DNA sequence: ATAGCACGCTTTTGAC
DNA sequence: GTCAAAAGCGTGCTAT
């Protein structure tokens, strides 16, 4: 009976090896076409998660990055804004939409903001939190570096102000099986 | 001499175990304060990368997500926009700044766009690529779902239009020490 | 607080890296002296186990190897013989000692046994089991290939005879503190 | 094209998952029959190695165990004896066979040796090495604890006597591809 | 130039 | 469910 088990497992190991080869050939094909296999791996990981698990993961990641000043010009993503908004005003609707869909005509690009202006935006974000405003109140436009700085200021204030961790930063309590198989770690 | 080596390694293993315990105690502390240890792990991984490696990773991740329609309302991040912009117009400056730092007064939140409007924005993004426009031409505001949809449309068109992969999607060639573990080549 | 946790973990990661370097230097030293680092790793793993865990592991490994004909001239080890002996005659003492400490004078090495003789020994081992004999009854000397063949025959008969797995093959149940080499059944 | 790659990989991941389930069912079956899955894993690892890789691995493992006094009553295995014998007398045939196939009649089990006798055997082994004798000269019988002690004494003397590592302890130089995919580590 | 080798990372699997 | 250990994997190096 031992022999039978061992032979079965060895047969299955052969199948596994064959499968691995097929996977590698697909990856090689992707690589030869100029795609990044590593990034594709991250994509697969994200797609394996349930919608809610992914919302939680991406939201928390953005929130933590904001607190640590790692936003680097990319403002808070949708999930993170939802979290912060829910925390501040749970009675309000999730997303009030964009501040203003400005004229779809070609925008005359203004000069990029100076570092001083960016810092001012960061301070303004912190002040907004202190005044009890909402993350959605960020006044800066889409790709404006000041938008990210304002978000960072807001989140840093939220993280350090109260003596406790904001609820938005807490992971949801153990749901069912969400397939969230660690990204980082 | 064998015995000496074995004893040295066992001593070092003891130190390793002690270190592991200290790490776990920090993680437990974080957990008990309501932080997500898993997300913190991802943060650490990101911080371990060099600036350029992180730019490449986050940029490609956003680009691939856009192509697969996984943006879910979060527009392209800074790194991804830089990549696309560089590809389209390498002679131009990276970032022209925000379309317009609209009035910092409390914005009157307009009603969220309808699904039809979002789809229209996606089509507009694809059309913009076809017309040779730039990603930065996205006319929609910061948190507007149509902004993400426009980005997705643009990237999907960029990805499927030419028979080849856009240069912006290609990983940078292996540098010396950039901290990036396997760029995927 | 998040920042504090992240910094702590990064500091500990630095210590971990330093420790890893020290371990590698010891391994390199061992390697340069001609030792096999891989085998040393196995040694460390064995030494990390408790005495009883190691007895169980090595005993079962030998037993399974015997059943699969992988003994290759190395007879059953102590732990495996103990297991088989306990199974057959639990009322008897563990080890009756060696058959005979033959004359310590230089042994006149007889010619190695022929393959036919080895096969005969294997059959004899199976027959011994069928007759209800004990593993300890193996009549062949220390390094005689027939000794291993006899053991293999005995174990193969023990494994395939009854329709059930011999108790000696069962891992001890993961008790907390029972110490009994229990049958678990 | 990205989408195609991602879908292919996800399909293959599904196959992989199915295979993993089948493997687990076999393991569960083995476990429910009383077999140790962990030990079976070690068996599979050993069987994956080429014959020569396994000879080297098992031989070195026994040799190192002997040097560290971890033989615990199990004498040197075939591969280890071959290595030591080849080192001492490369001109001689590998295995001279057993010292003496003593009478296959039921051996009258003598009383087990005392600890003092075992220690004496260990010393005798060391002395044998010092006199330039061969490992095969071990005078004690198969399962006699003194046999293992003699082996340990011999190997310990071999390991600490010369200022250098015995050749028998050195891993074979890079052969072709033996499939030896690390056990230990 | 090429191919084996060795290292570190990630992921998966087994134990508590 | 969590956590440590092990195995697979990919990569860079080195030696031929």
Short mmCIF file of N, CA and C in Angstrom, two decimals, chain B residues 30-172:
data_model
loop_
_atom_site.label_atom_id
_atom_site.label_comp_id
_atom_site.label_asym_id
_atom_site.label_seq_id
_atom_site.Cartn_x
_atom_site.Cartn_y
_atom_site.Cartn_z
N UNK B 30 1.56 45.95 16.68
CA UNK B 30 0.87 46.65 15.60
C UNK B 30 -0.54 46.09 15.44
N UNK B 31 -0.64 44.78 15.51
CA UNK B 31 -1.94 44.16 15.31
C UNK B 31 -2.91 44.58 16.42
N UNK B 32 -2.40 44.60 17.62
CA UNK B 32 -3.28 44.92 18.74
C UNK B 32 -3.71 46.39 18.69
N UNK B 33 -2.97 47.19 17.94
CA UNK B 33 -3.37 48.59 17.79
C UNK B 33 -4.31 48.78 16.62
N UNK B 34 -4.62 47.71 15.93
CA UNK B 34 -5.59 47.81 14.86
C UNK B 34 -4.99 47.98 13.48
N UNK B 35 -3.69 47.77 13.36
CA UNK B 35 -3.08 47.89 12.03
C UNK B 35 -3.07 46.53 11.34
N UNK B 36 -3.03 46.55 10.05
CA UNK B 36 -2.99 45.31 9.28
C UNK B 36 -1.54 44.90 9.03
N UNK B 37 -1.14 43.83 9.63
CA UNK B 37 0.24 43.39 9.50
C UNK B 37 0.56 43.03 8.05
N UNK B 38 -0.39 42.49 7.38
CA UNK B 38 -0.18 42.11 5.99
C UNK B 38 0.11 43.33 5.11
N UNK B 39 -0.66 44.38 5.32
CA UNK B 39 -0.44 45.59 4.53
C UNK B 39 0.89 46.22 4.90
N UNK B 40 1.24 46.18 6.17
CA UNK B 40 2.53 46.71 6.58
C UNK B 40 3.66 45.96 5.88
N UNK B 41 3.47 44.66 5.70
CA UNK B 41 4.47 43.89 4.97
C UNK B 41 4.64 44.42 3.56
N UNK B 42 3.53 44.73 2.91
CA UNK B 42 3.64 45.28 1.56
C UNK B 42 4.35 46.62 1.56
N UNK B 43 4.06 47.41 2.58
CA UNK B 43 4.73 48.71 2.70
C UNK B 43 6.24 48.52 2.81
N UNK B 44 6.64 47.59 3.64
CA UNK B 44 8.07 47.36 3.83
C UNK B 44 8.72 46.93 2.51
N UNK B 45 8.00 46.10 1.77
CA UNK B 45 8.57 45.64 0.50
C UNK B 45 8.78 46.83 -0.44
N UNK B 46 7.79 47.71 -0.49
CA UNK B 46 7.88 48.89 -1.35
C UNK B 46 9.04 49.78 -0.91
N UNK B 47 9.18 49.96 0.39
CA UNK B 47 10.22 50.85 0.88
C UNK B 47 11.61 50.28 0.68
N UNK B 48 11.68 48.96 0.52
CA UNK B 48 12.99 48.34 0.32
C UNK B 48 13.50 48.60 -1.10
N UNK B 49 12.57 48.90 -1.99
CA UNK B 49 12.97 49.13 -3.38
C UNK B 49 13.61 50.50 -3.52
N UNK B 50 14.44 50.63 -4.52
CA UNK B 50 14.97 51.96 -4.84
C UNK B 50 13.86 52.79 -5.45
N UNK B 51 14.08 54.07 -5.49
CA UNK B 51 13.05 54.95 -6.01
C UNK B 51 12.67 54.58 -7.43
N UNK B 52 13.67 54.31 -8.25
CA UNK B 52 13.35 54.04 -9.65
C UNK B 52 12.69 52.66 -9.81
N UNK B 53 13.12 51.73 -8.99
CA UNK B 53 12.48 50.41 -9.08
C UNK B 53 11.01 50.52 -8.69
N UNK B 54 10.76 51.33 -7.67
CA UNK B 54 9.37 51.47 -7.24
C UNK B 54 8.57 52.20 -8.31
N UNK B 55 9.18 53.20 -8.93
CA UNK B 55 8.48 53.91 -9.99
C UNK B 55 8.12 52.94 -11.11
N UNK B 56 9.05 52.10 -11.45
CA UNK B 56 8.76 51.15 -12.52
C UNK B 56 7.66 50.18 -12.12
N UNK B 57 7.77 49.66 -10.91
CA UNK B 57 6.80 48.67 -10.47
C UNK B 57 5.40 49.26 -10.41
N UNK B 58 5.26 50.39 -9.74
CA UNK B 58 3.92 50.97 -9.59
C UNK B 58 3.38 51.46 -10.91
N UNK B 59 4.27 51.98 -11.74
CA UNK B 59 3.81 52.45 -13.04
C UNK B 59 3.27 51.30 -13.88
N UNK B 60 4.05 50.23 -13.97
CA UNK B 60 3.59 49.10 -14.79
C UNK B 60 2.33 48.50 -14.21
N UNK B 61 2.27 48.42 -12.90
CA UNK B 61 1.08 47.82 -12.28
C UNK B 61 -0.16 48.61 -12.68
N UNK B 62 -0.09 49.92 -12.58
CA UNK B 62 -1.23 50.74 -12.97
C UNK B 62 -1.56 50.57 -14.45
N UNK B 63 -0.53 50.54 -15.25
CA UNK B 63 -0.76 50.42 -16.69
C UNK B 63 -1.47 49.10 -17.01
N UNK B 64 -0.97 48.03 -16.42
CA UNK B 64 -1.58 46.73 -16.70
C UNK B 64 -3.00 46.67 -16.16
N UNK B 65 -3.19 47.25 -14.99
CA UNK B 65 -4.55 47.28 -14.44
C UNK B 65 -5.48 48.05 -15.36
N UNK B 66 -4.98 49.14 -15.88
CA UNK B 66 -5.82 49.92 -16.78
C UNK B 66 -6.20 49.10 -18.01
N UNK B 67 -5.24 48.39 -18.55
CA UNK B 67 -5.51 47.62 -19.76
C UNK B 67 -6.53 46.53 -19.50
N UNK B 68 -6.55 46.03 -18.29
CA UNK B 68 -7.46 44.93 -17.96
C UNK B 68 -8.76 45.44 -17.33
N UNK B 69 -8.92 46.74 -17.30
CA UNK B 69 -10.16 47.29 -16.73
C UNK B 69 -10.27 47.07 -15.23
N UNK B 70 -9.13 47.09 -14.56
CA UNK B 70 -9.16 46.86 -13.10
C UNK B 70 -8.95 48.15 -12.32
N UNK B 71 -9.12 49.29 -12.98
CA UNK B 71 -8.83 50.54 -12.29
C UNK B 71 -9.91 50.87 -11.25
N UNK B 72 -11.14 50.46 -11.57
CA UNK B 72 -12.23 50.55 -10.59
C UNK B 72 -12.39 51.94 -10.00
N UNK B 73 -12.26 52.94 -10.81
CA UNK B 73 -12.53 54.27 -10.29
C UNK B 73 -11.31 55.01 -9.80
N UNK B 74 -10.19 54.31 -9.69
CA UNK B 74 -8.96 55.01 -9.29
C UNK B 74 -8.16 55.31 -10.55
N UNK B 75 -7.95 56.57 -10.84
CA UNK B 75 -7.26 56.89 -12.09
C UNK B 75 -5.80 56.47 -12.03
N UNK B 76 -5.18 56.56 -13.16
CA UNK B 76 -3.75 56.24 -13.26
C UNK B 76 -2.94 57.03 -12.24
N UNK B 77 -1.99 56.37 -11.63
CA UNK B 77 -1.12 57.04 -10.68
C UNK B 77 -0.05 57.86 -11.39
N UNK B 78 0.71 58.55 -10.58
CA UNK B 78 1.73 59.44 -11.14
C UNK B 78 2.72 58.69 -12.02
N UNK B 79 3.22 57.56 -11.52
CA UNK B 79 4.25 56.85 -12.25
C UNK B 79 3.73 56.36 -13.60
N UNK B 80 2.48 55.90 -13.59
CA UNK B 80 1.92 55.40 -14.84
C UNK B 80 1.73 56.54 -15.83
N UNK B 81 1.25 57.67 -15.35
CA UNK B 81 1.07 58.79 -16.26
C UNK B 81 2.40 59.25 -16.84
N UNK B 82 3.42 59.27 -15.98
CA UNK B 82 4.74 59.66 -16.48
C UNK B 82 5.18 58.74 -17.60
N UNK B 83 4.97 57.44 -17.38
CA UNK B 83 5.40 56.48 -18.40
C UNK B 83 4.69 56.72 -19.72
N UNK B 84 3.38 56.85 -19.64
CA UNK B 84 2.63 57.04 -20.87
C UNK B 84 3.02 58.36 -21.53
N UNK B 85 3.18 59.38 -20.73
CA UNK B 85 3.52 60.69 -21.29
C UNK B 85 4.88 60.63 -21.96
N UNK B 86 5.83 59.99 -21.31
CA UNK B 86 7.16 59.89 -21.89
C UNK B 86 7.11 59.15 -23.22
N UNK B 87 6.29 58.12 -23.24
CA UNK B 87 6.21 57.36 -24.47
C UNK B 87 5.67 58.20 -25.61
N UNK B 88 4.58 58.89 -25.31
CA UNK B 88 3.95 59.64 -26.38
C UNK B 88 4.78 60.84 -26.82
N UNK B 89 5.27 61.58 -25.87
CA UNK B 89 5.99 62.80 -26.22
C UNK B 89 7.26 62.92 -25.40
N UNK B 90 8.27 62.22 -25.81
CA UNK B 90 9.51 62.25 -25.02
C UNK B 90 10.15 63.62 -24.98
N UNK B 91 9.75 64.50 -25.89
CA UNK B 91 10.39 65.81 -25.92
C UNK B 91 9.76 66.76 -24.91
N UNK B 92 8.62 66.36 -24.40
CA UNK B 92 7.90 67.26 -23.53
C UNK B 92 8.28 67.05 -22.06
N UNK B 93 7.98 68.02 -21.27
CA UNK B 93 8.24 67.86 -19.84
C UNK B 93 7.31 66.80 -19.25
N UNK B 94 7.78 66.23 -18.20
CA UNK B 94 7.05 65.10 -17.64
C UNK B 94 5.61 65.44 -17.30
N UNK B 95 5.48 66.46 -16.51
CA UNK B 95 4.17 66.71 -15.92
C UNK B 95 3.87 68.18 -16.04
N UNK B 96 2.76 68.43 -16.65
CA UNK B 96 2.44 69.84 -16.84
C UNK B 96 1.65 70.40 -15.66
N UNK B 97 1.53 69.62 -14.64
CA UNK B 97 0.78 70.10 -13.50
C UNK B 97 -0.69 69.81 -13.66
N UNK B 98 -1.46 70.27 -12.73
CA UNK B 98 -2.89 69.97 -12.75
C UNK B 98 -3.59 70.86 -13.77
N UNK B 99 -4.70 70.34 -14.25
CA UNK B 99 -5.45 71.15 -15.19
C UNK B 99 -5.80 72.51 -14.60
N UNK B 100 -6.28 72.49 -13.42
CA UNK B 100 -6.66 73.76 -12.82
C UNK B 100 -6.93 73.59 -11.34
N UNK B 101 -6.20 74.32 -10.52
CA UNK B 101 -6.45 74.26 -9.08
C UNK B 101 -7.71 75.04 -8.77
N UNK B 102 -8.80 74.38 -8.99
CA UNK B 102 -10.06 75.12 -8.90
C UNK B 102 -10.22 75.70 -7.49
N UNK B 103 -11.13 76.54 -7.42
CA UNK B 103 -11.35 77.32 -6.21
C UNK B 103 -11.34 76.46 -4.96
N UNK B 104 -10.44 76.76 -4.05
CA UNK B 104 -10.34 75.98 -2.81
C UNK B 104 -11.56 76.09 -1.92
N UNK B 105 -12.53 76.84 -2.33
CA UNK B 105 -13.75 76.88 -1.52
C UNK B 105 -14.43 75.51 -1.58
N UNK B 106 -15.29 75.29 -0.64
CA UNK B 106 -16.00 74.00 -0.59
C UNK B 106 -16.69 73.73 -1.92
N UNK B 107 -16.29 72.64 -2.57
CA UNK B 107 -16.89 72.39 -3.88
C UNK B 107 -18.29 71.83 -3.71
N UNK B 108 -19.16 72.37 -4.51
CA UNK B 108 -20.51 71.82 -4.51
C UNK B 108 -20.50 70.50 -5.26
N UNK B 109 -20.63 69.42 -4.54
CA UNK B 109 -20.51 68.11 -5.17
C UNK B 109 -21.65 67.89 -6.17
N UNK B 110 -21.30 67.72 -7.43
CA UNK B 110 -22.34 67.44 -8.42
C UNK B 110 -22.77 65.99 -8.30
N UNK B 111 -23.90 65.65 -8.87
CA UNK B 111 -24.34 64.26 -8.79
C UNK B 111 -23.33 63.35 -9.49
N UNK B 112 -23.13 62.15 -8.97
CA UNK B 112 -22.18 61.23 -9.61
C UNK B 112 -22.62 60.91 -11.03
N UNK B 113 -21.67 60.69 -11.89
CA UNK B 113 -22.02 60.41 -13.28
C UNK B 113 -22.73 59.07 -13.42
N UNK B 114 -23.58 58.98 -14.40
CA UNK B 114 -24.30 57.72 -14.65
C UNK B 114 -23.37 56.74 -15.36
N UNK B 115 -23.73 55.47 -15.29
CA UNK B 115 -22.94 54.45 -16.02
C UNK B 115 -22.79 54.79 -17.50
N UNK B 116 -23.79 55.37 -18.06
CA UNK B 116 -23.67 55.71 -19.49
C UNK B 116 -22.59 56.76 -19.69
N UNK B 117 -22.59 57.72 -18.78
CA UNK B 117 -21.56 58.76 -18.90
C UNK B 117 -20.18 58.16 -18.72
N UNK B 118 -20.08 57.20 -17.81
CA UNK B 118 -18.78 56.58 -17.57
C UNK B 118 -18.31 55.84 -18.83
N UNK B 119 -19.24 55.13 -19.45
CA UNK B 119 -18.87 54.42 -20.67
C UNK B 119 -18.46 55.39 -21.77
N UNK B 120 -19.16 56.47 -21.80
CA UNK B 120 -18.81 57.48 -22.81
C UNK B 120 -17.40 57.99 -22.57
N UNK B 121 -17.05 58.14 -21.31
CA UNK B 121 -15.71 58.62 -20.99
C UNK B 121 -14.67 57.60 -21.43
N UNK B 122 -15.00 56.32 -21.24
CA UNK B 122 -14.06 55.27 -21.65
C UNK B 122 -13.84 55.35 -23.16
N UNK B 123 -14.92 55.50 -23.88
CA UNK B 123 -14.79 55.59 -25.34
C UNK B 123 -13.98 56.82 -25.72
N UNK B 124 -14.23 57.91 -24.99
CA UNK B 124 -13.49 59.14 -25.29
C UNK B 124 -12.00 58.93 -25.08
N UNK B 125 -11.65 58.17 -24.07
CA UNK B 125 -10.23 57.90 -23.83
C UNK B 125 -9.63 57.14 -24.99
N UNK B 126 -10.33 56.12 -25.45
CA UNK B 126 -9.83 55.36 -26.59
C UNK B 126 -9.69 56.25 -27.81
N UNK B 127 -10.70 57.09 -28.00
CA UNK B 127 -10.64 57.98 -29.16
C UNK B 127 -9.46 58.94 -29.05
N UNK B 128 -9.20 59.39 -27.84
CA UNK B 128 -8.09 60.32 -27.64
C UNK B 128 -6.78 59.68 -28.05
N UNK B 129 -6.62 58.40 -27.68
CA UNK B 129 -5.39 57.74 -28.10
C UNK B 129 -5.32 57.65 -29.62
N UNK B 130 -6.45 57.28 -30.21
CA UNK B 130 -6.48 57.13 -31.66
C UNK B 130 -6.12 58.44 -32.35
N UNK B 131 -6.48 59.54 -31.72
CA UNK B 131 -6.18 60.84 -32.32
C UNK B 131 -4.77 61.30 -32.00
N UNK B 132 -4.04 60.49 -31.28
CA UNK B 132 -2.66 60.87 -30.99
C UNK B 132 -2.54 61.81 -29.80
N UNK B 133 -3.61 61.93 -29.04
CA UNK B 133 -3.54 62.81 -27.88
C UNK B 133 -2.67 62.17 -26.78
N UNK B 134 -2.53 62.89 -25.71
CA UNK B 134 -1.66 62.47 -24.60
C UNK B 134 -2.52 62.02 -23.42
N UNK B 135 -2.00 61.17 -22.57
CA UNK B 135 -2.77 60.77 -21.39
C UNK B 135 -3.12 61.95 -20.54
N UNK B 136 -2.22 62.91 -20.55
CA UNK B 136 -2.45 64.06 -19.67
C UNK B 136 -3.66 64.85 -20.12
N UNK B 137 -4.17 64.53 -21.29
CA UNK B 137 -5.32 65.28 -21.80
C UNK B 137 -6.62 64.85 -21.15
N UNK B 138 -6.55 63.93 -20.24
CA UNK B 138 -7.78 63.47 -19.55
C UNK B 138 -8.50 64.67 -18.95
N UNK B 139 -9.73 64.92 -19.39
CA UNK B 139 -10.38 66.17 -18.98
C UNK B 139 -11.12 66.07 -17.65
N UNK B 140 -11.23 64.88 -17.10
CA UNK B 140 -12.09 64.73 -15.94
C UNK B 140 -11.35 65.00 -14.64
N UNK B 141 -12.13 65.38 -13.66
CA UNK B 141 -11.54 65.81 -12.40
C UNK B 141 -11.07 64.66 -11.54
N UNK B 142 -10.49 65.05 -10.47
CA UNK B 142 -9.74 64.16 -9.58
C UNK B 142 -10.43 62.83 -9.30
N UNK B 143 -11.52 62.88 -8.57
CA UNK B 143 -12.10 61.63 -8.08
C UNK B 143 -13.27 61.19 -8.94
N UNK B 144 -13.39 61.78 -10.06
CA UNK B 144 -14.49 61.45 -10.96
C UNK B 144 -14.28 60.06 -11.55
N UNK B 145 -15.24 59.18 -11.41
CA UNK B 145 -15.08 57.84 -11.97
C UNK B 145 -14.80 57.88 -13.46
N UNK B 146 -15.28 58.92 -14.10
CA UNK B 146 -15.03 59.00 -15.54
C UNK B 146 -13.55 59.21 -15.83
N UNK B 147 -12.83 59.78 -14.88
CA UNK B 147 -11.39 59.96 -15.11
C UNK B 147 -10.71 58.60 -15.27
N UNK B 148 -11.06 57.68 -14.35
CA UNK B 148 -10.48 56.34 -14.44
C UNK B 148 -10.94 55.64 -15.72
N UNK B 149 -12.21 55.82 -16.05
CA UNK B 149 -12.72 55.16 -17.25
C UNK B 149 -12.01 55.69 -18.49
N UNK B 150 -11.79 56.98 -18.52
CA UNK B 150 -11.07 57.57 -19.66
C UNK B 150 -9.66 56.97 -19.75
N UNK B 151 -9.01 56.89 -18.60
CA UNK B 151 -7.66 56.30 -18.57
C UNK B 151 -7.70 54.86 -19.08
N UNK B 152 -8.68 54.10 -18.62
CA UNK B 152 -8.77 52.71 -19.06
C UNK B 152 -8.97 52.62 -20.57
N UNK B 153 -9.84 53.47 -21.07
CA UNK B 153 -10.06 53.47 -22.51
C UNK B 153 -8.79 53.82 -23.27
N UNK B 154 -8.08 54.78 -22.77
CA UNK B 154 -6.84 55.20 -23.43
C UNK B 154 -5.82 54.07 -23.44
N UNK B 155 -5.65 53.46 -22.27
CA UNK B 155 -4.63 52.41 -22.16
C UNK B 155 -5.02 51.17 -22.96
N UNK B 156 -6.30 50.83 -22.93
CA UNK B 156 -6.73 49.65 -23.67
C UNK B 156 -6.48 49.88 -25.16
N UNK B 157 -6.74 51.09 -25.62
CA UNK B 157 -6.48 51.39 -27.03
C UNK B 157 -4.99 51.32 -27.31
N UNK B 158 -4.18 51.87 -26.39
CA UNK B 158 -2.73 51.83 -26.58
C UNK B 158 -2.22 50.40 -26.61
N UNK B 159 -2.85 49.54 -25.81
CA UNK B 159 -2.38 48.16 -25.71
C UNK B 159 -2.79 47.31 -26.88
N UNK B 160 -3.94 47.59 -27.45
CA UNK B 160 -4.44 46.69 -28.48
C UNK B 160 -4.29 47.29 -29.87
N UNK B 161 -3.96 48.55 -29.92
CA UNK B 161 -3.94 49.21 -31.22
C UNK B 161 -2.80 48.69 -32.08
N UNK B 162 -1.61 49.13 -31.76
CA UNK B 162 -0.47 48.61 -32.49
C UNK B 162 -0.41 47.11 -32.25
N UNK B 163 0.23 46.41 -33.11
CA UNK B 163 0.33 44.96 -32.86
C UNK B 163 1.42 44.70 -31.83
N UNK B 164 2.11 45.74 -31.43
CA UNK B 164 3.21 45.52 -30.50
C UNK B 164 2.91 46.19 -29.16
N UNK B 165 3.65 45.74 -28.18
CA UNK B 165 3.51 46.29 -26.84
C UNK B 165 4.06 47.71 -26.83
N UNK B 166 3.32 48.65 -26.23
CA UNK B 166 3.86 50.01 -26.12
C UNK B 166 5.13 50.02 -25.30
N UNK B 167 6.02 50.93 -25.66
CA UNK B 167 7.28 50.99 -24.92
C UNK B 167 7.04 51.27 -23.45
N UNK B 168 6.01 52.02 -23.15
CA UNK B 168 5.76 52.36 -21.75
C UNK B 168 5.48 51.11 -20.92
N UNK B 169 5.09 50.04 -21.58
CA UNK B 169 4.76 48.81 -20.85
C UNK B 169 5.98 47.95 -20.59
N UNK B 170 7.06 48.29 -21.21
CA UNK B 170 8.24 47.44 -21.08
C UNK B 170 9.00 47.79 -19.82
N UNK B 171 9.44 46.79 -19.14
CA UNK B 171 10.27 47.07 -17.95
C UNK B 171 11.60 47.64 -18.37
N UNK B 172 12.16 48.47 -17.51
CA UNK B 172 13.48 49.03 -17.77
C UNK B 172 14.49 47.89 -17.79
#
